[in-house]
């Protein structure tokens, strides 16, 4: 009874990793208490809940912490398995494919997009964007097979890989505003997918405003261009 | 279905390759092991893992599955019998977390010791290895509850994720003269390492420490020579 209410999420409003957890919780209709962290002054709760990495997101369910965004997503799918859509495919091979491509997103895509965010000039950001688009090419090619002709990587509904990649869309849109580049210009499958994902009710409800992320990105830029303080 | 054609592309020295081998052994699944030749990649590997071109790759009924821990999860889901991941969602999340940590931080620190460009970097890598072992000792204490393995009475996900690195850990100890698995620091892990290495699903696929030392020395000589890659 109270178990259902004992869900907390420690996060940062602009973090794609935190957005992943929010999407999963929303898909399952789970109510939770959200705590916004300040990375320069991490809460006791965060440091206690994630002593290894000291990072967000952290899901705390009945006092027990779960860390790492896609592990949190799998946990949410496991615990609330009877509720809402299935996030991880039930077929072992499809599940392995979803996990593989999600791993690729974090392993290859995230660092490539980081270069876009950190690019010091508009030109640097454009160059980095082109590289990041190239990193998405394998996913563009994998889309048809993974989606089995439907709108999402997960098929009819948003699934594991949709969440893994889709969580970045707000940053991609912010990047488009800053650079003037159309990110999915040469990636038609992903372009169509992104439109569907962005329009999904659950996604609309949890995504931050693109303009807010643009402002945030500019602030980070300003910090990078000035003498760097010691980082985490 | 379970006796569908199962192949594993790998190499004897790779800890990542050991993981699916242990998992398949635990499930009693027969498979064909296709050893890659060092220094070259087979057509089958390039075709089966075009994204990373790395081992291990499991081929089940011709379908490729890549990334060692993803393969282990696949094996756990595709075949019944010995459970590798815990059934409880929280313990599954904990197991996945430590598997991630081992690959993300701990093993790179271990392999980073010999590659460290400065003494400072070497010291940091060594500290990271010890810190990781300390974390894992605590995990074993908490989840093991007096049992021999992270998985309890039997080998589980964390056992496989960590245990596959024992060969290289011992080789690093021989090469550096430092003892990482130290009874005075991590007594449970020392005991665990012995039991894990002796397990029938493991001992046939664990490479000999001396052979790994030889391999490491060969690699070092090769990469210290004028680059031909």
Coordinates of N, CA, C and O in Angstrom, one line a residue, chain B residues 130 133-134 137 180-191:
Chain B
X130 N 42.2 -1.2 -6.1 CA 41.9 -1.6 -4.7 C 40.6 -1.1 -4.2 O 39.9 -1.8 -3.4
X133 N 37.9 -3.3 -5.4 CA 37.9 -4.6 -4.7 C 37.2 -4.4 -3.3 O 36.5 -5.3 -2.8
X134 N 37.4 -3.3 -2.7 CA 36.8 -3.0 -1.4 C 35.3 -2.9 -1.5 O 34.6 -3.5 -0.7
X137 N 34.0 -6.4 -2.1 CA 34.1 -7.2 -0.8 C 32.8 -6.9 0.0 O 32.2 -7.8 0.5
X180 N 46.9 -7.9 -5.3 CA 45.6 -7.2 -5.3 C 44.6 -7.9 -4.5 O 43.8 -7.3 -3.7
X181 N 44.6 -9.3 -4.6 CA 43.6 -10.0 -3.8 C 44.3 -10.4 -2.5 O 45.0 -11.4 -2.5
X182 N 44.2 -9.6 -1.5 CA 45.0 -9.7 -0.3 C 44.0 -10.1 0.8 O 43.1 -9.4 1.1
X183 N 44.4 -11.2 1.5 CA 43.6 -11.8 2.5 C 43.4 -10.8 3.7 O 42.3 -10.8 4.3
X184 N 44.3 -9.9 3.9 CA 44.2 -9.0 5.0 C 43.2 -7.8 4.7 O 42.7 -7.2 5.5
X185 N 43.0 -7.6 3.3 CA 42.2 -6.5 2.9 C 40.8 -7.0 2.5 O 39.8 -6.4 2.9
X186 N 40.8 -8.1 1.7 CA 39.5 -8.6 1.2 C 39.4 -10.1 1.3 O 39.5 -10.8 0.3
X187 N 39.3 -10.5 2.6 CA 39.3 -12.0 2.8 C 38.2 -12.8 2.1 O 38.5 -13.9 1.6
X188 N 37.0 -12.2 2.0 CA 35.9 -12.9 1.4 C 36.2 -13.1 -0.1 O 35.9 -14.1 -0.7
X189 N 36.8 -12.0 -0.7 CA 37.1 -12.1 -2.1 C 38.1 -13.2 -2.4 O 38.1 -13.9 -3.4
X190 N 39.1 -13.3 -1.5 CA 40.2 -14.3 -1.7 C 39.6 -15.7 -1.7 O 39.9 -16.5 -2.6
X191 N 38.7 -15.9 -0.8 CA 38.1 -17.2 -0.6 C 37.2 -17.4 -1.9 O 37.2 -18.5 -2.5

